[in-house]
Amino acid sequence: MTNVNSPARHSKVADSAASAVADIPDGASLAVGGFGLSGIPKFLIDALLAQGASGLTIVSNNCGVDGAGLGLLLEARRIDKVIASYIGENKEFGRQFLAGEVTVELTPQGTLAERMRAGGSGIGAFYTPTGVGTPVEEGGLPWRYNSDGSVALASAPKEVRTFHGRQMVLEESIVTDYALIRAAVVDTAGNCCFHAAARNFNPPAAMAGRITIVEAERVVEVGELDPDEVHLPGIFVQRVVELTPQQAEDKGIEHRTTRPHPVAVGAAEVAS
């Protein structure tokens, strides 16, 4: 009998990012991890862009930023629908939505995370108080516009029931064809450890995908990760792509804000 902790067990490590995304077809749905540019599967997105799949449905907190992350797929007109919690600072995303070029299903942020987690847990739907008494419950949220600015498609009303004295709205879970995520350390069986804020939406996105592909900043053998370090069990991961050290260090920052160091300011005042 093979020891489940033995490094000799089947490895999920793919040859390259290109081979890992090669079978993603036109019209596929993908759950994608990340928050802004933090923890995004940058190199899997680049590989998918080069691969050419189009008509995609993307489930993610947002759709990247202009010129980076999922924003690249958006600019190349590869995305037909986005399920996200906000437009963000992606001007092209906002332009395409208002011009009627992409369908956008806006979902409260916590609800979006739970819809993906529930999908990965085999839960068909759940009730939440978030959105009760708003257009989330009542319907009418524009999902797609016509080119003249009129609403082409709007959200439908949702079922409401009372639990523990509170009204709650029914939300369907999300299951996607694929998921693209990024992790700090991954073993060859797909067990993932995330670093700090880069964890964000990656675990629920991974759970939602039928085929989950993770780009790993570092790949280790099975047994090198302490069980307490595993944030996402390998059962949710089908393919692992190992990044080079240079790729692992390639992390974008949306806004770099700094303020003068107090010592430097004091020295400048003395010098003046």
PDB file of C-alpha atoms in Angstrom, residues 111-268:
ATOM      1  CA  THR A 111     -21.649  36.801  -0.887  1.00  0.00           C
ATOM      2  CA  LEU A 112     -19.369  36.256  -3.884  1.00  0.00           C
ATOM      3  CA  ALA A 113     -16.756  34.500  -1.735  1.00  0.00           C
ATOM      4  CA  GLU A 114     -19.421  32.294  -0.149  1.00  0.00           C
ATOM      5  CA  ARG A 115     -21.023  31.474  -3.510  1.00  0.00           C
ATOM      6  CA  MET A 116     -17.685  30.065  -4.685  1.00  0.00           C
ATOM      7  CA  ARG A 117     -16.934  28.274  -1.414  1.00  0.00           C
ATOM      8  CA  ALA A 118     -20.420  26.787  -1.347  1.00  0.00           C
ATOM      9  CA  GLY A 119     -20.068  25.590  -4.923  1.00  0.00           C
ATOM     10  CA  GLY A 120     -16.870  23.784  -4.028  1.00  0.00           C
ATOM     11  CA  SER A 121     -18.564  22.246  -0.977  1.00  0.00           C
ATOM     12  CA  GLY A 122     -21.446  20.769  -2.957  1.00  0.00           C
ATOM     13  CA  ILE A 123     -23.992  23.263  -1.604  1.00  0.00           C
ATOM     14  CA  GLY A 124     -26.524  24.341  -4.224  1.00  0.00           C
ATOM     15  CA  ALA A 125     -27.640  27.599  -2.597  1.00  0.00           C
ATOM     16  CA  PHE A 126     -27.762  29.388   0.745  1.00  0.00           C
ATOM     17  CA  TYR A 127     -29.600  32.196   2.509  1.00  0.00           C
ATOM     18  CA  THR A 128     -27.895  35.393   3.651  1.00  0.00           C
ATOM     19  CA  PRO A 129     -29.166  38.702   5.081  1.00  0.00           C
ATOM     20  CA  THR A 130     -26.815  40.624   2.796  1.00  0.00           C
ATOM     21  CA  GLY A 131     -28.781  42.495   0.150  1.00  0.00           C
ATOM     22  CA  VAL A 132     -32.233  42.230   1.730  1.00  0.00           C
ATOM     23  CA  GLY A 133     -34.329  45.303   0.920  1.00  0.00           C
ATOM     24  CA  THR A 134     -32.012  46.373  -1.910  1.00  0.00           C
ATOM     25  CA  PRO A 135     -31.977  45.717  -5.677  1.00  0.00           C
ATOM     26  CA  VAL A 136     -29.919  42.605  -4.868  1.00  0.00           C
ATOM     27  CA  GLU A 137     -33.155  41.138  -3.523  1.00  0.00           C
ATOM     28  CA  GLU A 138     -35.698  43.101  -5.528  1.00  0.00           C
ATOM     29  CA  GLY A 139     -34.053  42.695  -8.920  1.00  0.00           C
ATOM     30  CA  GLY A 140     -33.560  45.295 -11.613  1.00  0.00           C
ATOM     31  CA  LEU A 141     -29.787  45.596 -11.334  1.00  0.00           C
ATOM     32  CA  PRO A 142     -28.438  46.253 -14.856  1.00  0.00           C
ATOM     33  CA  TRP A 143     -26.337  43.307 -16.030  1.00  0.00           C
ATOM     34  CA  ARG A 144     -25.936  44.400 -19.623  1.00  0.00           C
ATOM     35  CA  TYR A 145     -26.687  47.630 -21.468  1.00  0.00           C
ATOM     36  CA  ASN A 146     -27.639  48.313 -25.056  1.00  0.00           C
ATOM     37  CA  SER A 147     -25.343  50.572 -27.034  1.00  0.00           C
ATOM     38  CA  ASP A 148     -27.839  53.429 -26.562  1.00  0.00           C
ATOM     39  CA  GLY A 149     -27.569  53.176 -22.763  1.00  0.00           C
ATOM     40  CA  SER A 150     -30.864  51.375 -22.161  1.00  0.00           C
ATOM     41  CA  VAL A 151     -30.855  48.205 -20.078  1.00  0.00           C
ATOM     42  CA  ALA A 152     -30.687  45.031 -22.166  1.00  0.00           C
ATOM     43  CA  LEU A 153     -30.571  42.555 -19.272  1.00  0.00           C
ATOM     44  CA  ALA A 154     -31.354  43.044 -15.579  1.00  0.00           C
ATOM     45  CA  SER A 155     -31.236  40.839 -12.501  1.00  0.00           C
ATOM     46  CA  ALA A 156     -34.349  38.952 -11.421  1.00  0.00           C
ATOM     47  CA  PRO A 157     -35.918  39.162  -7.942  1.00  0.00           C
ATOM     48  CA  LYS A 158     -34.646  36.615  -5.427  1.00  0.00           C
ATOM     49  CA  GLU A 159     -36.499  34.447  -2.960  1.00  0.00           C
ATOM     50  CA  VAL A 160     -36.620  35.748   0.625  1.00  0.00           C
ATOM     51  CA  ARG A 161     -37.336  33.740   3.785  1.00  0.00           C
ATOM     52  CA  THR A 162     -37.120  34.469   7.488  1.00  0.00           C
ATOM     53  CA  PHE A 163     -34.641  32.618   9.698  1.00  0.00           C
ATOM     54  CA  HIS A 164     -34.038  33.379  13.391  1.00  0.00           C
ATOM     55  CA  GLY A 165     -36.221  36.448  13.050  1.00  0.00           C
ATOM     56  CA  ARG A 166     -34.204  37.918  10.150  1.00  0.00           C
ATOM     57  CA  GLN A 167     -35.111  38.118   6.499  1.00  0.00           C
ATOM     58  CA  MET A 168     -32.592  36.433   4.215  1.00  0.00           C
ATOM     59  CA  VAL A 169     -32.192  36.249   0.472  1.00  0.00           C
ATOM     60  CA  LEU A 170     -31.451  33.073  -1.483  1.00  0.00           C
ATOM     61  CA  GLU A 171     -28.132  33.047  -3.349  1.00  0.00           C
ATOM     62  CA  GLU A 172     -27.071  30.284  -5.737  1.00  0.00           C
ATOM     63  CA  SER A 173     -23.606  28.812  -5.399  1.00  0.00           C
ATOM     64  CA  ILE A 174     -21.040  29.039  -8.192  1.00  0.00           C
ATOM     65  CA  VAL A 175     -19.241  26.170  -9.905  1.00  0.00           C
ATOM     66  CA  THR A 176     -16.948  26.957 -12.839  1.00  0.00           C
ATOM     67  CA  ASP A 177     -15.279  24.866 -15.517  1.00  0.00           C
ATOM     68  CA  TYR A 178     -11.800  25.986 -14.446  1.00  0.00           C
ATOM     69  CA  ALA A 179     -10.113  28.026 -11.731  1.00  0.00           C
ATOM     70  CA  LEU A 180      -6.829  29.940 -11.897  1.00  0.00           C
ATOM     71  CA  ILE A 181      -5.112  30.787  -8.624  1.00  0.00           C
ATOM     72  CA  ARG A 182      -1.709  31.687  -7.172  1.00  0.00           C
ATOM     73  CA  ALA A 183      -0.046  30.391  -4.017  1.00  0.00           C
ATOM     74  CA  ALA A 184       3.258  30.959  -2.237  1.00  0.00           C
ATOM     75  CA  VAL A 185       4.225  27.326  -1.597  1.00  0.00           C
ATOM     76  CA  VAL A 186       2.604  24.265  -3.160  1.00  0.00           C
ATOM     77  CA  ASP A 187       3.614  20.630  -2.882  1.00  0.00           C
ATOM     78  CA  THR A 188       3.512  18.210  -5.791  1.00  0.00           C
ATOM     79  CA  ALA A 189       0.126  16.894  -4.634  1.00  0.00           C
ATOM     80  CA  GLY A 190      -1.397  20.388  -4.883  1.00  0.00           C
ATOM     81  CA  ASN A 191      -1.584  21.316  -1.188  1.00  0.00           C
ATOM     82  CA  CYS A 192      -1.321  25.112  -1.049  1.00  0.00           C
ATOM     83  CA  CYS A 193       0.062  27.668   1.383  1.00  0.00           C
ATOM     84  CA  PHE A 194      -0.697  31.335   0.719  1.00  0.00           C
ATOM     85  CA  HIS A 195       1.179  34.382   1.947  1.00  0.00           C
ATOM     86  CA  ALA A 196      -0.633  37.061   3.950  1.00  0.00           C
ATOM     87  CA  ALA A 197      -3.072  39.218   1.961  1.00  0.00           C
ATOM     88  CA  ALA A 198      -2.350  37.288  -1.248  1.00  0.00           C
ATOM     89  CA  ARG A 199      -4.558  34.539   0.177  1.00  0.00           C
ATOM     90  CA  ASN A 200      -7.715  36.658  -0.396  1.00  0.00           C
ATOM     91  CA  PHE A 201     -10.088  35.042  -2.927  1.00  0.00           C
ATOM     92  CA  ASN A 202      -7.717  32.258  -3.972  1.00  0.00           C
ATOM     93  CA  PRO A 203      -9.073  29.452  -1.720  1.00  0.00           C
ATOM     94  CA  PRO A 204     -12.783  29.895  -2.604  1.00  0.00           C
ATOM     95  CA  ALA A 205     -11.919  30.375  -6.293  1.00  0.00           C
ATOM     96  CA  ALA A 206      -9.935  27.128  -6.217  1.00  0.00           C
ATOM     97  CA  MET A 207     -12.855  25.309  -4.603  1.00  0.00           C
ATOM     98  CA  ALA A 208     -15.303  26.535  -7.246  1.00  0.00           C
ATOM     99  CA  GLY A 209     -13.356  25.197 -10.222  1.00  0.00           C
ATOM    100  CA  ARG A 210     -13.899  21.709 -11.588  1.00  0.00           C
ATOM    101  CA  ILE A 211     -10.318  21.869 -12.856  1.00  0.00           C
ATOM    102  CA  THR A 212      -8.128  24.116 -10.724  1.00  0.00           C
ATOM    103  CA  ILE A 213      -4.729  25.296 -11.886  1.00  0.00           C
ATOM    104  CA  VAL A 214      -2.347  26.963  -9.432  1.00  0.00           C
ATOM    105  CA  GLU A 215       0.800  28.899 -10.222  1.00  0.00           C
ATOM    106  CA  ALA A 216       3.235  28.343  -7.384  1.00  0.00           C
ATOM    107  CA  GLU A 217       6.030  30.647  -6.322  1.00  0.00           C
ATOM    108  CA  ARG A 218       7.767  27.577  -4.913  1.00  0.00           C
ATOM    109  CA  VAL A 219       7.071  23.859  -5.313  1.00  0.00           C
ATOM    110  CA  VAL A 220       8.109  21.358  -2.638  1.00  0.00           C
ATOM    111  CA  GLU A 221       7.769  17.610  -2.221  1.00  0.00           C
ATOM    112  CA  VAL A 222       4.853  16.052  -0.370  1.00  0.00           C
ATOM    113  CA  GLY A 223       5.587  16.080   3.355  1.00  0.00           C
ATOM    114  CA  GLU A 224       7.627  19.302   3.341  1.00  0.00           C
ATOM    115  CA  LEU A 225       4.580  21.385   4.209  1.00  0.00           C
ATOM    116  CA  ASP A 226       3.451  21.019   7.793  1.00  0.00           C
ATOM    117  CA  PRO A 227      -0.271  20.146   7.854  1.00  0.00           C
ATOM    118  CA  ASP A 228      -0.929  23.372   9.796  1.00  0.00           C
ATOM    119  CA  GLU A 229       0.591  25.351   6.902  1.00  0.00           C
ATOM    120  CA  VAL A 230      -1.890  23.995   4.358  1.00  0.00           C
ATOM    121  CA  HIS A 231      -4.580  26.591   3.626  1.00  0.00           C
ATOM    122  CA  LEU A 232      -6.073  24.677   0.682  1.00  0.00           C
ATOM    123  CA  PRO A 233      -5.998  20.862   0.456  1.00  0.00           C
ATOM    124  CA  GLY A 234      -4.655  19.362  -2.746  1.00  0.00           C
ATOM    125  CA  ILE A 235      -7.975  17.634  -3.427  1.00  0.00           C
ATOM    126  CA  PHE A 236      -9.136  20.958  -4.872  1.00  0.00           C
ATOM    127  CA  VAL A 237      -6.117  21.283  -7.211  1.00  0.00           C
ATOM    128  CA  GLN A 238      -5.585  19.366 -10.454  1.00  0.00           C
ATOM    129  CA  ARG A 239      -2.562  21.136 -11.972  1.00  0.00           C
ATOM    130  CA  VAL A 240       0.451  22.986 -10.557  1.00  0.00           C
ATOM    131  CA  VAL A 241       2.709  25.345 -12.509  1.00  0.00           C
ATOM    132  CA  GLU A 242       6.064  26.143 -10.930  1.00  0.00           C
ATOM    133  CA  LEU A 243       7.257  29.720 -11.444  1.00  0.00           C
ATOM    134  CA  THR A 244      10.880  30.700 -11.904  1.00  0.00           C
ATOM    135  CA  PRO A 245      12.432  32.782  -9.097  1.00  0.00           C
ATOM    136  CA  GLN A 246      12.207  35.835 -11.360  1.00  0.00           C
ATOM    137  CA  GLN A 247       8.516  35.215 -12.050  1.00  0.00           C
ATOM    138  CA  ALA A 248       7.813  34.641  -8.359  1.00  0.00           C
ATOM    139  CA  GLU A 249       9.233  38.089  -7.592  1.00  0.00           C
ATOM    140  CA  ASP A 250       7.129  39.763 -10.303  1.00  0.00           C
ATOM    141  CA  LYS A 251       4.286  41.241  -8.252  1.00  0.00           C
ATOM    142  CA  GLY A 252       2.430  44.376  -9.236  1.00  0.00           C
ATOM    143  CA  ILE A 253       1.320  47.154  -6.928  1.00  0.00           C
ATOM    144  CA  GLU A 254      -1.725  49.215  -7.892  1.00  0.00           C
ATOM    145  CA  HIS A 255      -0.793  52.326  -5.907  1.00  0.00           C
ATOM    146  CA  ARG A 256       2.542  52.883  -4.262  1.00  0.00           C
ATOM    147  CA  THR A 257       2.014  55.542  -1.617  1.00  0.00           C
ATOM    148  CA  THR A 258       4.828  56.851   0.534  1.00  0.00           C
ATOM    149  CA  ARG A 259       5.386  59.669   2.980  1.00  0.00           C
ATOM    150  CA  PRO A 260       8.625  61.394   3.955  1.00  0.00           C
ATOM    151  CA  HIS A 261      10.630  59.570   6.591  1.00  0.00           C
ATOM    152  CA  PRO A 262      10.604  61.637   9.839  1.00  0.00           C
ATOM    153  CA  VAL A 263      14.389  61.364  10.252  1.00  0.00           C
ATOM    154  CA  ALA A 264      14.969  62.602   6.695  1.00  0.00           C
ATOM    155  CA  VAL A 265      12.522  65.463   7.197  1.00  0.00           C
ATOM    156  CA  GLY A 266      14.261  66.483  10.432  1.00  0.00           C
ATOM    157  CA  ALA A 267      17.670  66.410   8.790  1.00  0.00           C
ATOM    158  CA  ALA A 268      16.417  68.575   5.927  1.00  0.00           C
TER     159      ALA A 268
END
